[in-house]
XYZ file of C-alpha atoms in Angstrom:
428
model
C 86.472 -14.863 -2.187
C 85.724 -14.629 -6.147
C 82.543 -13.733 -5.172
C 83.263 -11.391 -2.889
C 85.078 -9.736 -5.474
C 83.041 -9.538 -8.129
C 80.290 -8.199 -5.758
C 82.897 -5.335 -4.538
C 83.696 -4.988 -8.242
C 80.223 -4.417 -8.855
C 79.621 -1.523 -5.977
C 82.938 0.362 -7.344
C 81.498 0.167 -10.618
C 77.991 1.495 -9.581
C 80.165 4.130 -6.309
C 78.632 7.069 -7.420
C 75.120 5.857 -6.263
C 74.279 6.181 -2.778
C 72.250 2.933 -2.008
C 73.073 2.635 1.758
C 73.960 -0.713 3.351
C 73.513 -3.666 1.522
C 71.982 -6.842 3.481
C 72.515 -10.542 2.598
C 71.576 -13.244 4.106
C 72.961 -16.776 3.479
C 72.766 -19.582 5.879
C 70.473 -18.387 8.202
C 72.220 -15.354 9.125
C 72.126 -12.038 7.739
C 75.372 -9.952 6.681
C 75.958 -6.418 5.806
C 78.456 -5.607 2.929
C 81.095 -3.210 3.693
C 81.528 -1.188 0.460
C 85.336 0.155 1.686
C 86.714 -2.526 2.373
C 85.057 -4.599 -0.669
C 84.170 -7.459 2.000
C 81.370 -8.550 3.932
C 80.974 -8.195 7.758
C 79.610 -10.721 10.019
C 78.478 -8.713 12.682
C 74.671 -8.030 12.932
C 74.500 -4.320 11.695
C 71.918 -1.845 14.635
C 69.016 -1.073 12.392
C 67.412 2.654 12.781
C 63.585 2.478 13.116
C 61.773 2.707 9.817
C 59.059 6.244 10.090
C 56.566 6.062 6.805
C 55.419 9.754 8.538
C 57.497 12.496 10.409
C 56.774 13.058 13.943
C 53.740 15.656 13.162
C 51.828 13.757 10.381
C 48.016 12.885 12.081
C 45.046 11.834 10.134
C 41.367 12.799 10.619
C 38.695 10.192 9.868
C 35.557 11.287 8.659
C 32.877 8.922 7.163
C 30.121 10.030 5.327
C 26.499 8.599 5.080
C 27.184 5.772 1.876
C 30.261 4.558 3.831
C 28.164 4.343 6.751
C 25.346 2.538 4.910
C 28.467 -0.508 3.335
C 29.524 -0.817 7.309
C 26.032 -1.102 8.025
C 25.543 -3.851 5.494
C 28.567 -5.559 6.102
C 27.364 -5.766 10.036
C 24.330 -7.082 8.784
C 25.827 -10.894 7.606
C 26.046 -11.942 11.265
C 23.615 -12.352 14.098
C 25.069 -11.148 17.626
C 24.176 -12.840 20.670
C 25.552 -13.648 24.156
C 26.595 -16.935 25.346
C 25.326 -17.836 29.510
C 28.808 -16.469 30.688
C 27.867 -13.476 29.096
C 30.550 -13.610 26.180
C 29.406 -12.061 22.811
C 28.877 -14.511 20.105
C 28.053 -14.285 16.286
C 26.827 -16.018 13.744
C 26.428 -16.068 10.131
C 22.946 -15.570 8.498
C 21.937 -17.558 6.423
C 22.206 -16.920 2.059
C 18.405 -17.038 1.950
C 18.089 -14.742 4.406
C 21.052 -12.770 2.746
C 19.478 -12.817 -0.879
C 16.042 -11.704 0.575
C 17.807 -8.696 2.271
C 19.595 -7.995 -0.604
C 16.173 -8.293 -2.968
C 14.079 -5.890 -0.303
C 16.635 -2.971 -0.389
C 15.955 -3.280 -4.305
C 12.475 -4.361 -4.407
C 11.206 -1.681 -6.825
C 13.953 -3.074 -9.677
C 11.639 -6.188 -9.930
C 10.089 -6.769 -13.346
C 7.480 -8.566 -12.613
C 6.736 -10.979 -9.781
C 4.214 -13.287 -11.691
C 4.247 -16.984 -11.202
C 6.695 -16.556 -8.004
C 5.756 -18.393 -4.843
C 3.629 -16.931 -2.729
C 4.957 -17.964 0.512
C 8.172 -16.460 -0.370
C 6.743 -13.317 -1.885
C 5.128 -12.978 1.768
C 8.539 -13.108 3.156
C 9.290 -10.496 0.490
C 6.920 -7.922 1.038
C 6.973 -8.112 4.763
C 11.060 -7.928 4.220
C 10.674 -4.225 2.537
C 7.489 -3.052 4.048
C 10.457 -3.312 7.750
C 12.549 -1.597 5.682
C 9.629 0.977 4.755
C 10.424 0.570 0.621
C 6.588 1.424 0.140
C 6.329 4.908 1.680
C 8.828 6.331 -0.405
C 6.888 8.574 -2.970
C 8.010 6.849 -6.885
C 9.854 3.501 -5.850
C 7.473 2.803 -3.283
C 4.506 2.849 -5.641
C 6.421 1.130 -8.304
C 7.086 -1.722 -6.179
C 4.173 -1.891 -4.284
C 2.475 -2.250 -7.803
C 4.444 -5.292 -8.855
C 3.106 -6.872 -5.977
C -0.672 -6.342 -6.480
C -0.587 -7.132 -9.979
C 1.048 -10.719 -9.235
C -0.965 -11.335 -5.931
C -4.519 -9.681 -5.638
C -6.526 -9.753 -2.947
C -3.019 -11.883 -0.631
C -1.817 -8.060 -0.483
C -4.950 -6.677 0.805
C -8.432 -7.929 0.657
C -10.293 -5.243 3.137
C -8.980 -1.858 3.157
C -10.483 0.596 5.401
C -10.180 4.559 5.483
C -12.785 5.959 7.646
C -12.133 9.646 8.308
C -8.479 9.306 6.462
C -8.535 12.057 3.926
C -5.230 12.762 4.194
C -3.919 9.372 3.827
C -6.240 9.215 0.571
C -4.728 12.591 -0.771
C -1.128 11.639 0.005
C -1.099 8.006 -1.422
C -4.096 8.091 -4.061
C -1.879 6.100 -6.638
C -1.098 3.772 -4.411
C -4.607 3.358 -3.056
C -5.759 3.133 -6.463
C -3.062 -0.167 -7.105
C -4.938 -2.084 -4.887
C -6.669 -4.560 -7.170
C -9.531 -7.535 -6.000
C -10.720 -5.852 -2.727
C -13.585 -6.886 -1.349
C -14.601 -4.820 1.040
C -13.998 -0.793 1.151
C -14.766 2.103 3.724
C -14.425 5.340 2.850
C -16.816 6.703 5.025
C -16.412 10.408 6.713
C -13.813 11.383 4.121
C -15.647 14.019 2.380
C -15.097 13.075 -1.135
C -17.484 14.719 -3.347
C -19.097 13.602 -6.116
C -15.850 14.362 -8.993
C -13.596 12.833 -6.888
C -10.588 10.589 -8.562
C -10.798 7.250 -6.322
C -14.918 7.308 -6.652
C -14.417 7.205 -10.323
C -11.638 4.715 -9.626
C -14.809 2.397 -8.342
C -16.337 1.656 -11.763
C -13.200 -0.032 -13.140
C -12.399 -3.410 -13.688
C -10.585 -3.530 -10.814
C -12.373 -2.833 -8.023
C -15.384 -5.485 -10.122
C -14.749 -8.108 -7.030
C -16.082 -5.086 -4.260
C -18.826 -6.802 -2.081
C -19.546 -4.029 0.946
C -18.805 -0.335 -0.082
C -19.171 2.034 2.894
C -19.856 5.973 1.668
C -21.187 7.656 4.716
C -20.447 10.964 4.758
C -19.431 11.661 1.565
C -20.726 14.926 0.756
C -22.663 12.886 -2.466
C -25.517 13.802 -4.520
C -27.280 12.621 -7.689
C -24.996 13.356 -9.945
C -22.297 11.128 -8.088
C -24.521 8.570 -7.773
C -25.186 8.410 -11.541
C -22.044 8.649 -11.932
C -21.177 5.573 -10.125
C -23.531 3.369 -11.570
C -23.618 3.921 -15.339
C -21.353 1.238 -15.944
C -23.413 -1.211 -13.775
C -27.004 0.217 -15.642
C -25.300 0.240 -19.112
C -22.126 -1.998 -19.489
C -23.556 -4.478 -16.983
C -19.822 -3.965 -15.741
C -17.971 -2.455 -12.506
C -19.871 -2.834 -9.112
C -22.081 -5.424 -10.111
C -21.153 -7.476 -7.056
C -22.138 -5.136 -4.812
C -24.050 -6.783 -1.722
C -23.681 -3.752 0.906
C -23.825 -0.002 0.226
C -23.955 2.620 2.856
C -24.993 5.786 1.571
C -26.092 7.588 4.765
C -25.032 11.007 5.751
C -25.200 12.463 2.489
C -28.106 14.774 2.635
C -27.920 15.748 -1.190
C -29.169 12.874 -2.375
C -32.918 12.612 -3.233
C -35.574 10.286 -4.609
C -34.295 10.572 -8.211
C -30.342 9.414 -6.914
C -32.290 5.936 -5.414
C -32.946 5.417 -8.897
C -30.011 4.670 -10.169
C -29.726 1.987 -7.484
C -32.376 -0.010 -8.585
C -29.440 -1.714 -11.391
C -27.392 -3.529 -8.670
C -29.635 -6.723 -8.310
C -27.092 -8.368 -6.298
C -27.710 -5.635 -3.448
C -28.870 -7.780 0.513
C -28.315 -4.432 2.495
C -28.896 -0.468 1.945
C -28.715 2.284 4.258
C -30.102 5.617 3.574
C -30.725 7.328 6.275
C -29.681 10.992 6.498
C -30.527 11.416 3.254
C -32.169 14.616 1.411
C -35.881 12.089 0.067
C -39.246 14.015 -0.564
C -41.406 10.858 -0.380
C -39.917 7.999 1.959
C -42.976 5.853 1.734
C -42.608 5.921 -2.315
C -38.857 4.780 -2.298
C -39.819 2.436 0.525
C -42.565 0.666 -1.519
C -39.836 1.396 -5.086
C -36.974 -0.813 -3.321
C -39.255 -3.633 -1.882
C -41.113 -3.848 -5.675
C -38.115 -3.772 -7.735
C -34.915 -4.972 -6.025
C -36.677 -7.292 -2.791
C -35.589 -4.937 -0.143
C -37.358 -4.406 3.101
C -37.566 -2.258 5.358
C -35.792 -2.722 8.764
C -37.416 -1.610 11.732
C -33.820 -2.592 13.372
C -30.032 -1.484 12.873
C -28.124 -4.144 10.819
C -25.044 -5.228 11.877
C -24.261 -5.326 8.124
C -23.237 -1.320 8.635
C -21.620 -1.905 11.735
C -18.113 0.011 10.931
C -16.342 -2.375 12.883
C -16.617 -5.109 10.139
C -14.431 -3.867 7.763
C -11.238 -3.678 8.302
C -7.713 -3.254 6.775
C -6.275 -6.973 6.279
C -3.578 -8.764 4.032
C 0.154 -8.070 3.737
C 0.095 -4.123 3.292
C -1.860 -3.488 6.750
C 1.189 -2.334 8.279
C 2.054 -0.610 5.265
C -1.271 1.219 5.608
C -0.413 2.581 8.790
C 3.145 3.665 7.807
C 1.067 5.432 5.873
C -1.504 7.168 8.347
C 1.702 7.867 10.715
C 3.035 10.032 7.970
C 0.039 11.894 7.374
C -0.402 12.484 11.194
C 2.893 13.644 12.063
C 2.870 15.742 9.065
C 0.124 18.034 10.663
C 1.598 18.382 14.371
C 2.224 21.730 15.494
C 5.734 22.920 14.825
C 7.725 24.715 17.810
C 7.484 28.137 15.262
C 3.449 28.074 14.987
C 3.125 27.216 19.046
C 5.342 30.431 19.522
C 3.358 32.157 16.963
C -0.353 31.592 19.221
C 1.634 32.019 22.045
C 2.157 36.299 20.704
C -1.703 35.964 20.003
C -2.567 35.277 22.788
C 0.080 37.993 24.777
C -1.521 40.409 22.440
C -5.332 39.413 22.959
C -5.445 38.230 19.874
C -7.672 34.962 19.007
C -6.206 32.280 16.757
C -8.486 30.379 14.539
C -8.308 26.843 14.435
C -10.248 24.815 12.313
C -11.548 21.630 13.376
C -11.861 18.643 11.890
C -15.368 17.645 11.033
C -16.206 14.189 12.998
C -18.958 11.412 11.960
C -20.219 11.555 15.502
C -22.218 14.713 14.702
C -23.642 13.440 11.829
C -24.768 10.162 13.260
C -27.213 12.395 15.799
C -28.462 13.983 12.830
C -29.234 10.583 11.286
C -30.898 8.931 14.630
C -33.176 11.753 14.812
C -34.276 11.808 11.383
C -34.971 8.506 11.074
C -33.603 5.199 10.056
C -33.439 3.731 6.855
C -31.723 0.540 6.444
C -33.260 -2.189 4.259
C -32.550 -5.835 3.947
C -33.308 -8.662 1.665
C -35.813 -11.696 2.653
C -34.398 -15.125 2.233
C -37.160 -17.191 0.387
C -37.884 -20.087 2.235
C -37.741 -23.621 -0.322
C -41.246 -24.945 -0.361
C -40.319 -29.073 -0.545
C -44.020 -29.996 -0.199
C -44.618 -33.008 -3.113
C -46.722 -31.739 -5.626
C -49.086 -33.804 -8.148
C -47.998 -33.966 -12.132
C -50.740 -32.201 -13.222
C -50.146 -29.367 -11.225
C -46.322 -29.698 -12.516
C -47.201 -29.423 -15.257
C -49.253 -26.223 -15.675
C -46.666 -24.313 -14.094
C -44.027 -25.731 -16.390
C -46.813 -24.707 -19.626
C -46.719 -21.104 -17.481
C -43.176 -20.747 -17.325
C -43.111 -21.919 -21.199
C -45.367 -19.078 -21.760
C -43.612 -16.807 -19.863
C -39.758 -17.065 -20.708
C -40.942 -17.251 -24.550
C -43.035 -13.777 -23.875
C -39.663 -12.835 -21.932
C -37.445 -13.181 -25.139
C -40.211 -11.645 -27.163
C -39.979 -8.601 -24.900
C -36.404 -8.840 -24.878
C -35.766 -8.650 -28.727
C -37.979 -5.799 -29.209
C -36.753 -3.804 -26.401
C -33.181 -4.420 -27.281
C -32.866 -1.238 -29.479
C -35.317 0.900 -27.443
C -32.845 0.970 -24.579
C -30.413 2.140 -26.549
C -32.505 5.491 -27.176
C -33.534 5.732 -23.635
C -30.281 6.687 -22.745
C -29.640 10.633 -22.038
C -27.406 13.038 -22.787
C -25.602 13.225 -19.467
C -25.365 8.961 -19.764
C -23.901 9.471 -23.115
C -21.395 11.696 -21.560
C -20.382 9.520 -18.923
C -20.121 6.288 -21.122
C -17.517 8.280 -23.810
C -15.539 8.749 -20.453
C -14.990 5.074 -20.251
């Protein structure tokens, strides 16, 4: 009863607020204070029902794209499947595959990917190339840059563009990242002799090419001397150069065959469909100076079908070419647009796209000219010591007149250089 009192004592004090009824419970059962009569009431009070909103409150839910992308994301932890009764069923994926998710979305924050596994930097790439992280126009190159500098020729090792001009004017950069290729087709692209990714050739980079394929190429002299200065001068860029195709490219003459006489390393040539005054004279000039013959039969060496676009970005590669392609469909306005041409008699001109197929006729009819290097046989028939050893005296002689030639040539090929090579050189 005391405290009874002091509670109703309490209320009196505070009667000029309007708190409502008061609710206590004690012993398991809840009792409302009656404020007049200063007691409490045992009775369970009837409740009203609580509204947080009046009757017409409604809410509209609209979710934009970056709320979409968290849901997506959050969906993304679990792997749904259905059990044999046909009940849904999920599971959790796993952290690595979580953290390699995670890495991919952000793949072109990476500072540098050298000295990371490669098996996991397979998972990696293959991981944002689904995602399609390397067609975007800066991140993509950014990223797809860290890779190639870590990994070489694991990220591509054969790249082939055959009649893909537009892929090679919409993703030059990235084209030009690739580093340690050994094998390269740019035929039927219709470069030019000042184009970017031919002077891309002569660097370091592209040091390790074996088979270059330039059919088609709209090349003359000048390109070709351009090409190989840093082989003929530096001794550097394509020096490793086994195959070159050069046919097709009816500006180039006797004096552009020169400049191929510096890649000593060369098994295979084709020329054919090219613009030479005296065939017989760069026939006999190949076979004296670099061991090339003459084949009376096509190689398979410049069978197209050899090269081919392999390593972890060949998918990337043709992300790439679908781009391109569905870049140049017709749109619904131009198709409506020929349409009123036509209605009004009116011829649209389209401009086709130049194929290699002509060219090749052009080619069989002229002639071909494909030339291939003679393996030496080993002669292992014994030999007496006295015939030993003249040819050792000879060989004495000769590598001593060698260095004798050597020394006092050294500076006279220094002033044989031109004008034009002098040019080209302060360009490197």
């Amino acid at each position: 009863q005391s405290w009874s009192r002091g509670m109703s004592y309490c209320f009196h004090s505070e009667s000029h607020l309007d708190t409502g009824p008061i609710y206590v419970r004690e012993n398991g059962k809840l009792h409302v204070v009656n404020q007049g009569a200063g007691g409490i009431q045992h009775v369970t009070p009837k409740t009203r029902p609580f509204r947080l909103f009046s009757r017409g409150f409604s809410v509209e839910l609209c979710m934009n794209r970056e709320d979409d992308r968290a849901r997506r994301q959050r969906t993304d932890h679990f792997i749904f499947t259905y059990t044999k009764e046909g009940n849904l069923r999920y599971s959790a994926k796993s952290l690595f595959s979580l953290v390699l998710g995670y890495i991919s979305d952000n793949v072109d924050h990476i500072d540098s990917l050298i000295g990371f596994p490669e098996q996991i930097a397979e998972k990696l790439f293959s991981a944002a190339e689904a995602r399609q992280k390397f067609t975007e126009p800066v991140t993509g190159l950014r990223a797809l840059q860290k890779f190639t500098e870590a990994y070489g020729n694991l990220v591509l090792c054969s790249l082939c563009l055959r009649n893909r001009y537009l892929v090679i004017s919409e993703k030059l950069e990235e084209i030009k990242s690739f580093r340690e290729l050994t094998c390269l087709d740019l035929s039927c692209c219709k470069l030019g002799d000042e184009h970017e990714l031919l002077e891309h050739l002569t660097k370091e980079a592209l040091s390790s090419v074996k088979q270059l394929l330039l059919k088609d190429n709209s090349l003359s002299d000048a390109g070709l001397r351009r090409m190989t200065a840093p082989v003929r001068v530096l001794k550097k860029g394509l020096e490793n150069l086994l195959v070159l195709d050069l046919s097709c490219n009816p500006k180039i003459t006797d004096v552009g065959i020169g400049y191929l006489l510096s890649f000593k390393k060369l098994n295979c040539l084709d020329i054919s469909g090219t613009g030479l005054k005296d065939v017989n004279a760069v026939i006999k000039r190949l076979q004296t100076q670099i061991g090339l013959v003459h084949s009376k039969v096509p190689l398979k060496e410049f069978d197209h079908s050899n090269c081919k676009t392999e390593g972890w970005a060949e998918q990337t590669v043709l992300q790439w070419e679908q781009a391109a392609m569905e870049a140049i469909k017709p749109q619904d306005n131009l198709r409506s647009r020929t349409a009123a041409l036509r209605f009004y008699g009116k011829t649209h001109r389209i401009e086709e796209v130049v194929k290699c197929k002509l060219v090749e006729t052009e080619t069989k009819a002229s002639g071909n000219l494909q030339f291939y290097k003679e393996k030496v046989p080993n002669c292992h028939l014994p030999l007496k010591k006295e015939v030993v050893g003249s040819h050792e005296l000879k060989n004495n002689k000769k590598r001593a007149l060698a260095e004798q030639e050597k020394e006092r040539t050294s500076k006279q090929k220094h002033l044989c250089l031109t004008v034009e090579d002098w040019d080209l050189l302060n360009t490197y």
